[in-house]
Amino acid sequence: MMLRILSRMAGFLAACAATLALAQGYPGKPITMIVPFAAGGPTDTIARMLAERMSRSLGQTIVVENVAGAGGTIANNKVMHSPPDGYTVAIGHVGTHVLAPAVQGLQVDYVNDFEPVGMVAANAQIIVSNPSVPAKTLKELIDYVKKNPGAVSYGTGGPGTPSHVMAVDFGTRAAPLNIVHYKGSGPALQDVIAGHVNLTFDQAATALNQVKAGRVRAYAVTAKTRLASAPDIPTVDEAGLPGFYMSIWHALWVPKGTPRDVVMKLNGAAREALADPAIKKRLQEIGQDIPPPDQQTPEALRAHHKAETDKWWPIIRTAGIKAN
């Protein structure tokens, strides 16, 4: 019995020593950051600017690898099954880590199946329409949709995407929309501009240019505060649809079981990147808001991730939203 106890203690101490050695020597080789989409999109852009700046802090190269497909779940599966040593990092957003597993009916728990590193950026949505829509304010738009049931068309980025889930939520809060799916939010916005569909909810990063050019009308920002880059657009709370929030927030994760010291080294490097004036400027230029310092911690990310899952999963299940 005593030999068994001593053997277990020795194994535990050996594991602790290995973990400590890993943390102290980390990083000793290049790190891979997995992007769940093809190169060139917003997530890939954010990943590459973070990877370059974090590399300087960590003293090792961070290689960006694009693993596209299945709404990000292929990339997530790869990260989940990678060694928990800090050399594989995931970047993702509300679509990949909250909505995708729900609309695909996956038996996963992304909140607890990863170690959170920290939130890095957020991009609110803007409710926009073709200028020909007679409603000038959000309250008028809601009344217009109610008076024309099933006639007001709405373009989404595809089944199960944030814009689709938001349309369903809008329908339960205000009035149902005639939902039209596109292969991406870009084509949906272009058809709003062309007048083929009446409205859409799109990321501020892409919608604002069209708003400023007068090609679409903006009704509200789906956030608690107004955008610094567009202070004249009211929030949904101010415009008449309280609590209708959706942000395409981006964050970093590592495999479950990654040592705490390693997680905090990555978190520290991410924080340094977000505090860099050059990175701040570049993120702002693509419409991204940097979360305040108290929201950049691993604990804050886990809490936010859980809150978003608790909010959106019941909406997705009740509506029966599924990916094609």
Short mmCIF file of C-alpha atoms in Angstrom, two decimals:
data_model
loop_
_atom_site.label_atom_id
_atom_site.label_comp_id
_atom_site.label_asym_id
_atom_site.label_seq_id
_atom_site.Cartn_x
_atom_site.Cartn_y
_atom_site.Cartn_z
CA MET A 1 0.00 0.00 0.00
CA MET A 2 2.76 2.42 1.00
CA LEU A 3 4.67 1.62 -2.20
CA ARG A 4 1.56 2.39 -4.24
CA ILE A 5 1.11 5.75 -2.50
CA LEU A 6 4.77 6.63 -2.97
CA SER A 7 4.56 5.64 -6.63
CA ARG A 8 1.56 7.90 -7.16
CA MET A 9 3.28 10.76 -5.37
CA ALA A 10 6.36 10.32 -7.53
CA GLY A 11 4.22 10.38 -10.67
CA PHE A 12 2.43 13.53 -9.51
CA LEU A 13 5.71 15.29 -8.69
CA ALA A 14 7.18 14.27 -12.03
CA ALA A 15 4.15 15.70 -13.84
CA CYS A 16 4.44 18.95 -11.86
CA ALA A 17 8.13 19.18 -12.68
CA ALA A 18 7.45 18.62 -16.38
CA THR A 19 4.75 21.30 -16.39
CA LEU A 20 7.06 23.76 -14.61
CA ALA A 21 9.88 23.05 -17.04
CA LEU A 22 7.55 23.58 -19.99
CA ALA A 23 6.32 26.90 -18.64
CA GLN A 24 9.83 28.15 -17.81
CA GLY A 25 11.23 27.23 -21.22
CA TYR A 26 8.20 28.41 -23.20
CA PRO A 27 8.26 29.22 -26.03
CA GLY A 28 11.21 27.23 -27.28
CA LYS A 29 10.03 26.85 -30.88
CA PRO A 30 7.62 28.48 -33.36
CA ILE A 31 3.93 28.66 -32.46
CA THR A 32 1.08 27.94 -34.88
CA MET A 33 -2.05 30.11 -34.87
CA ILE A 34 -4.99 28.32 -36.50
CA VAL A 35 -7.40 30.54 -38.44
CA PRO A 36 -10.77 28.85 -39.16
CA PHE A 37 -11.28 30.63 -42.49
CA ALA A 38 -9.49 31.15 -45.78
CA ALA A 39 -6.83 33.83 -46.08
CA GLY A 40 -7.89 37.41 -46.68
CA GLY A 41 -10.98 37.72 -44.49
CA PRO A 42 -11.40 39.79 -41.29
CA THR A 43 -10.38 36.93 -38.95
CA ASP A 44 -7.28 36.16 -41.02
CA THR A 45 -6.34 39.86 -41.06
CA ILE A 46 -6.65 40.16 -37.28
CA ALA A 47 -4.70 36.92 -36.79
CA ARG A 48 -1.78 38.06 -38.93
CA MET A 49 -1.36 41.42 -37.27
CA LEU A 50 -1.55 39.82 -33.81
CA ALA A 51 0.83 37.01 -34.77
CA GLU A 52 3.47 39.44 -35.99
CA ARG A 53 3.29 41.64 -32.87
CA MET A 54 3.01 38.76 -30.38
CA SER A 55 6.05 37.11 -31.97
CA ARG A 56 8.14 40.08 -30.90
CA SER A 57 7.00 39.78 -27.29
CA LEU A 58 7.47 36.01 -27.12
CA GLY A 59 10.75 35.84 -29.01
CA GLN A 60 9.42 33.15 -31.34
CA THR A 61 7.71 33.19 -34.71
CA ILE A 62 3.95 32.66 -34.78
CA VAL A 63 2.98 30.93 -38.02
CA VAL A 64 -0.58 31.52 -39.25
CA GLU A 65 -2.27 28.41 -40.67
CA ASN A 66 -5.65 28.63 -42.41
CA VAL A 67 -7.91 25.62 -41.77
CA ALA A 68 -11.24 26.51 -43.39
CA GLY A 69 -14.52 24.60 -43.47
CA ALA A 70 -17.68 23.72 -41.54
CA GLY A 71 -18.07 27.15 -39.98
CA GLY A 72 -14.80 26.83 -38.10
CA THR A 73 -15.46 23.46 -36.46
CA ILE A 74 -12.75 21.67 -38.48
CA ALA A 75 -10.15 24.11 -37.18
CA ASN A 76 -11.54 23.86 -33.65
CA ASN A 77 -11.34 20.08 -33.74
CA LYS A 78 -7.70 20.28 -34.83
CA VAL A 79 -6.83 22.61 -31.95
CA MET A 80 -8.77 20.54 -29.40
CA HIS A 81 -6.74 17.46 -30.33
CA SER A 82 -3.36 19.22 -30.38
CA PRO A 83 -0.89 18.79 -27.49
CA PRO A 84 -1.71 21.19 -24.62
CA ASP A 85 1.72 22.80 -24.71
CA GLY A 86 0.97 26.31 -25.98
CA TYR A 87 2.34 25.72 -29.46
CA THR A 88 -1.10 25.58 -31.09
CA VAL A 89 -3.36 28.62 -30.64
CA ALA A 90 -6.85 29.10 -32.03
CA ILE A 91 -8.37 32.39 -33.10
CA GLY A 92 -12.11 32.45 -33.61
CA HIS A 93 -15.25 34.44 -32.97
CA VAL A 94 -18.87 34.18 -31.89
CA GLY A 95 -19.72 32.35 -35.10
CA THR A 96 -17.06 29.65 -34.78
CA HIS A 97 -17.16 29.14 -31.02
CA VAL A 98 -20.83 29.77 -30.16
CA LEU A 99 -23.14 29.53 -33.18
CA ALA A 100 -21.49 26.87 -35.38
CA PRO A 101 -21.63 23.96 -32.90
CA ALA A 102 -25.30 24.74 -32.18
CA VAL A 103 -26.49 24.99 -35.80
CA GLN A 104 -24.48 21.86 -36.70
CA GLY A 105 -25.86 19.92 -33.73
CA LEU A 106 -22.39 19.01 -32.42
CA GLN A 107 -22.03 17.37 -29.03
CA VAL A 108 -19.25 19.67 -27.83
CA ASP A 109 -18.72 22.09 -24.99
CA TYR A 110 -16.46 24.77 -26.42
CA VAL A 111 -16.66 26.84 -23.23
CA ASN A 112 -14.85 24.10 -21.30
CA ASP A 113 -13.13 22.16 -24.11
CA PHE A 114 -10.56 24.95 -24.56
CA GLU A 115 -8.40 27.06 -22.28
CA PRO A 116 -9.30 30.72 -22.90
CA VAL A 117 -6.42 33.11 -23.54
CA GLY A 118 -8.24 36.40 -24.04
CA MET A 119 -10.57 38.50 -26.14
CA VAL A 120 -8.81 40.63 -28.74
CA ALA A 121 -11.42 42.56 -30.75
CA ALA A 122 -15.14 43.15 -31.23
CA ASN A 123 -17.17 44.45 -34.13
CA ALA A 124 -20.80 45.44 -33.59
CA GLN A 125 -23.46 44.93 -36.23
CA ILE A 126 -25.40 47.75 -37.90
CA ILE A 127 -29.02 47.43 -39.02
CA VAL A 128 -29.12 48.80 -42.56
CA SER A 129 -31.62 49.00 -45.42
CA ASN A 130 -31.81 50.15 -48.99
CA PRO A 131 -32.63 53.90 -49.01
CA SER A 132 -35.92 53.15 -50.81
CA VAL A 133 -37.38 51.59 -47.64
CA PRO A 134 -39.76 54.27 -46.33
CA ALA A 135 -38.84 53.83 -42.64
CA LYS A 136 -36.38 56.46 -41.46
CA THR A 137 -35.90 55.24 -37.85
CA LEU A 138 -35.72 51.82 -36.21
CA LYS A 139 -39.15 52.27 -34.61
CA GLU A 140 -40.58 53.13 -38.01
CA LEU A 141 -38.83 50.10 -39.50
CA ILE A 142 -40.37 47.79 -36.90
CA ASP A 143 -43.81 49.27 -37.62
CA TYR A 144 -43.21 48.88 -41.35
CA VAL A 145 -42.29 45.19 -40.96
CA LYS A 146 -45.36 44.58 -38.78
CA LYS A 147 -47.67 46.23 -41.31
CA ASN A 148 -46.14 44.20 -44.16
CA PRO A 149 -45.85 40.67 -42.71
CA GLY A 150 -43.58 38.46 -44.78
CA ALA A 151 -43.03 41.16 -47.38
CA VAL A 152 -39.88 42.82 -46.01
CA SER A 153 -36.88 40.86 -47.31
CA TYR A 154 -33.70 40.37 -45.36
CA GLY A 155 -30.34 39.09 -46.62
CA THR A 156 -28.16 36.84 -44.47
CA GLY A 157 -24.59 35.60 -44.87
CA GLY A 158 -25.93 32.03 -45.02
CA PRO A 159 -27.82 29.54 -42.84
CA GLY A 160 -26.65 29.59 -39.23
CA THR A 161 -24.48 32.69 -39.60
CA PRO A 162 -24.70 35.55 -37.09
CA SER A 163 -26.85 37.61 -39.46
CA HIS A 164 -29.29 34.68 -39.82
CA VAL A 165 -29.55 34.08 -36.07
CA MET A 166 -30.05 37.82 -35.54
CA ALA A 167 -32.90 37.87 -38.07
CA VAL A 168 -34.65 35.10 -36.17
CA ASP A 169 -34.14 36.97 -32.90
CA PHE A 170 -35.48 40.16 -34.51
CA GLY A 171 -38.55 38.22 -35.60
CA THR A 172 -39.33 37.10 -32.05
CA ARG A 173 -38.67 40.55 -30.56
CA ALA A 174 -40.31 42.71 -33.24
CA ALA A 175 -41.75 41.09 -36.38
CA PRO A 176 -40.78 38.23 -38.74
CA LEU A 177 -38.69 38.99 -41.82
CA ASN A 178 -38.63 37.29 -45.21
CA ILE A 179 -35.20 35.70 -44.91
CA VAL A 180 -33.04 35.26 -48.01
CA HIS A 181 -29.75 33.38 -47.67
CA TYR A 182 -26.56 34.34 -49.51
CA LYS A 183 -23.10 32.78 -49.70
CA GLY A 184 -21.57 35.38 -47.43
CA SER A 185 -22.43 38.73 -45.90
CA GLY A 186 -20.73 40.60 -48.75
CA PRO A 187 -23.18 39.45 -51.45
CA ALA A 188 -26.10 40.10 -49.08
CA LEU A 189 -25.00 43.70 -48.52
CA GLN A 190 -24.47 44.21 -52.26
CA ASP A 191 -28.03 43.07 -52.95
CA VAL A 192 -29.33 45.50 -50.32
CA ILE A 193 -27.45 48.28 -52.12
CA ALA A 194 -28.88 47.10 -55.44
CA GLY A 195 -32.40 47.00 -54.00
CA HIS A 196 -32.92 43.25 -54.52
CA VAL A 197 -33.54 42.79 -50.78
CA ASN A 198 -34.70 45.41 -48.29
CA LEU A 199 -32.29 45.11 -45.39
CA THR A 200 -29.55 43.22 -43.57
CA PHE A 201 -27.51 43.35 -40.38
CA ASP A 202 -23.83 43.64 -41.22
CA GLN A 203 -20.55 44.22 -39.39
CA ALA A 204 -19.69 47.85 -38.83
CA ALA A 205 -16.31 47.19 -40.47
CA THR A 206 -17.97 46.67 -43.86
CA ALA A 207 -21.31 48.49 -43.51
CA LEU A 208 -19.99 51.89 -42.44
CA ASN A 209 -18.34 52.67 -45.78
CA GLN A 210 -21.66 52.06 -47.52
CA VAL A 211 -23.54 54.13 -44.93
CA LYS A 212 -21.15 57.07 -45.35
CA ALA A 213 -21.47 56.82 -49.13
CA GLY A 214 -25.26 57.01 -48.86
CA ARG A 215 -25.80 53.61 -50.47
CA VAL A 216 -27.62 52.21 -47.42
CA ARG A 217 -29.51 53.72 -44.50
CA ALA A 218 -28.33 52.92 -40.96
CA TYR A 219 -30.89 52.50 -38.17
CA ALA A 220 -28.92 51.39 -35.14
CA VAL A 221 -25.79 49.74 -33.76
CA THR A 222 -26.37 46.40 -32.01
CA ALA A 223 -24.32 47.38 -28.97
CA LYS A 224 -24.68 49.18 -25.64
CA THR A 225 -22.63 52.15 -26.78
CA ARG A 226 -22.31 54.15 -29.98
CA LEU A 227 -19.37 53.61 -32.31
CA ALA A 228 -16.52 56.11 -32.06
CA SER A 229 -16.22 55.94 -35.84
CA ALA A 230 -19.95 56.69 -36.34
CA PRO A 231 -21.24 58.58 -33.29
CA ASP A 232 -24.38 59.75 -35.12
CA ILE A 233 -25.81 56.21 -35.37
CA PRO A 234 -27.90 55.41 -32.25
CA THR A 235 -27.68 52.20 -30.27
CA VAL A 236 -30.55 49.71 -30.37
CA ASP A 237 -31.43 50.75 -26.81
CA GLU A 238 -31.77 54.36 -27.92
CA ALA A 239 -33.54 53.53 -31.18
CA GLY A 240 -36.33 51.36 -29.74
CA LEU A 241 -35.18 47.72 -29.60
CA PRO A 242 -33.56 47.39 -26.15
CA GLY A 243 -31.11 44.55 -25.59
CA PHE A 244 -30.84 43.51 -29.24
CA TYR A 245 -27.09 43.05 -29.04
CA MET A 246 -24.75 41.15 -31.33
CA SER A 247 -21.03 41.61 -31.71
CA ILE A 248 -18.62 39.63 -33.85
CA TRP A 249 -16.04 39.35 -31.09
CA HIS A 250 -12.70 37.65 -31.71
CA ALA A 251 -10.63 35.78 -29.14
CA LEU A 252 -7.73 33.36 -28.64
CA TRP A 253 -7.87 29.85 -27.15
CA VAL A 254 -5.45 26.95 -26.59
CA PRO A 255 -6.09 23.22 -25.99
CA LYS A 256 -7.58 22.23 -22.65
CA GLY A 257 -4.91 21.37 -20.10
CA THR A 258 -2.37 23.91 -21.31
CA PRO A 259 -0.36 25.05 -18.23
CA ARG A 260 -1.56 28.27 -16.63
CA ASP A 261 1.86 29.93 -16.91
CA VAL A 262 1.89 29.26 -20.65
CA VAL A 263 -1.63 30.65 -21.03
CA MET A 264 -0.59 33.80 -19.17
CA LYS A 265 2.51 34.27 -21.36
CA LEU A 266 0.27 34.18 -24.42
CA ASN A 267 -2.21 36.48 -22.74
CA GLY A 268 0.58 38.93 -21.87
CA ALA A 269 1.82 38.95 -25.46
CA ALA A 270 -1.73 39.56 -26.73
CA ARG A 271 -2.19 42.43 -24.27
CA GLU A 272 1.08 44.00 -25.40
CA ALA A 273 -0.11 43.76 -28.99
CA LEU A 274 -3.45 45.39 -28.20
CA ALA A 275 -1.69 48.21 -26.33
CA ASP A 276 0.60 48.93 -29.27
CA PRO A 277 -0.54 52.21 -30.94
CA ALA A 278 0.20 50.81 -34.39
CA ILE A 279 -1.98 47.73 -33.78
CA LYS A 280 -4.72 49.89 -32.26
CA LYS A 281 -4.75 52.06 -35.36
CA ARG A 282 -4.83 49.10 -37.74
CA LEU A 283 -7.69 47.44 -35.85
CA GLN A 284 -9.68 50.66 -35.81
CA GLU A 285 -9.15 51.05 -39.54
CA ILE A 286 -10.96 47.75 -40.11
CA GLY A 287 -13.77 48.67 -37.73
CA GLN A 288 -12.63 46.66 -34.71
CA ASP A 289 -13.02 47.81 -31.11
CA ILE A 290 -10.38 46.69 -28.60
CA PRO A 291 -11.92 45.38 -25.37
CA PRO A 292 -11.01 47.22 -22.14
CA PRO A 293 -8.16 45.66 -20.09
CA ASP A 294 -10.51 43.96 -17.62
CA GLN A 295 -12.13 42.12 -20.55
CA GLN A 296 -8.81 40.85 -21.93
CA THR A 297 -8.25 38.23 -19.21
CA PRO A 298 -8.79 34.47 -19.66
CA GLU A 299 -11.46 34.56 -16.93
CA ALA A 300 -13.37 37.36 -18.66
CA LEU A 301 -13.29 35.48 -21.97
CA ARG A 302 -14.64 32.28 -20.38
CA ALA A 303 -17.45 34.22 -18.68
CA HIS A 304 -18.35 36.05 -21.90
CA HIS A 305 -18.16 32.85 -23.95
CA LYS A 306 -20.55 31.11 -21.54
CA ALA A 307 -22.94 34.07 -21.50
CA GLU A 308 -23.07 34.15 -25.31
CA THR A 309 -23.64 30.38 -25.46
CA ASP A 310 -26.43 30.61 -22.87
CA LYS A 311 -28.02 33.43 -24.87
CA TRP A 312 -27.85 32.13 -28.45
CA TRP A 313 -28.18 28.34 -28.13
CA PRO A 314 -31.82 28.43 -26.91
CA ILE A 315 -32.73 30.82 -29.76
CA ILE A 316 -31.09 28.52 -32.32
CA ARG A 317 -32.73 25.37 -30.91
CA THR A 318 -36.19 26.91 -30.53
CA ALA A 319 -36.12 28.18 -34.11
CA GLY A 320 -34.67 24.91 -35.42
CA ILE A 321 -31.84 26.72 -37.22
CA LYS A 322 -29.55 24.26 -39.00
CA ALA A 323 -26.57 24.59 -41.31
CA ASN A 324 -27.10 23.36 -44.87
#
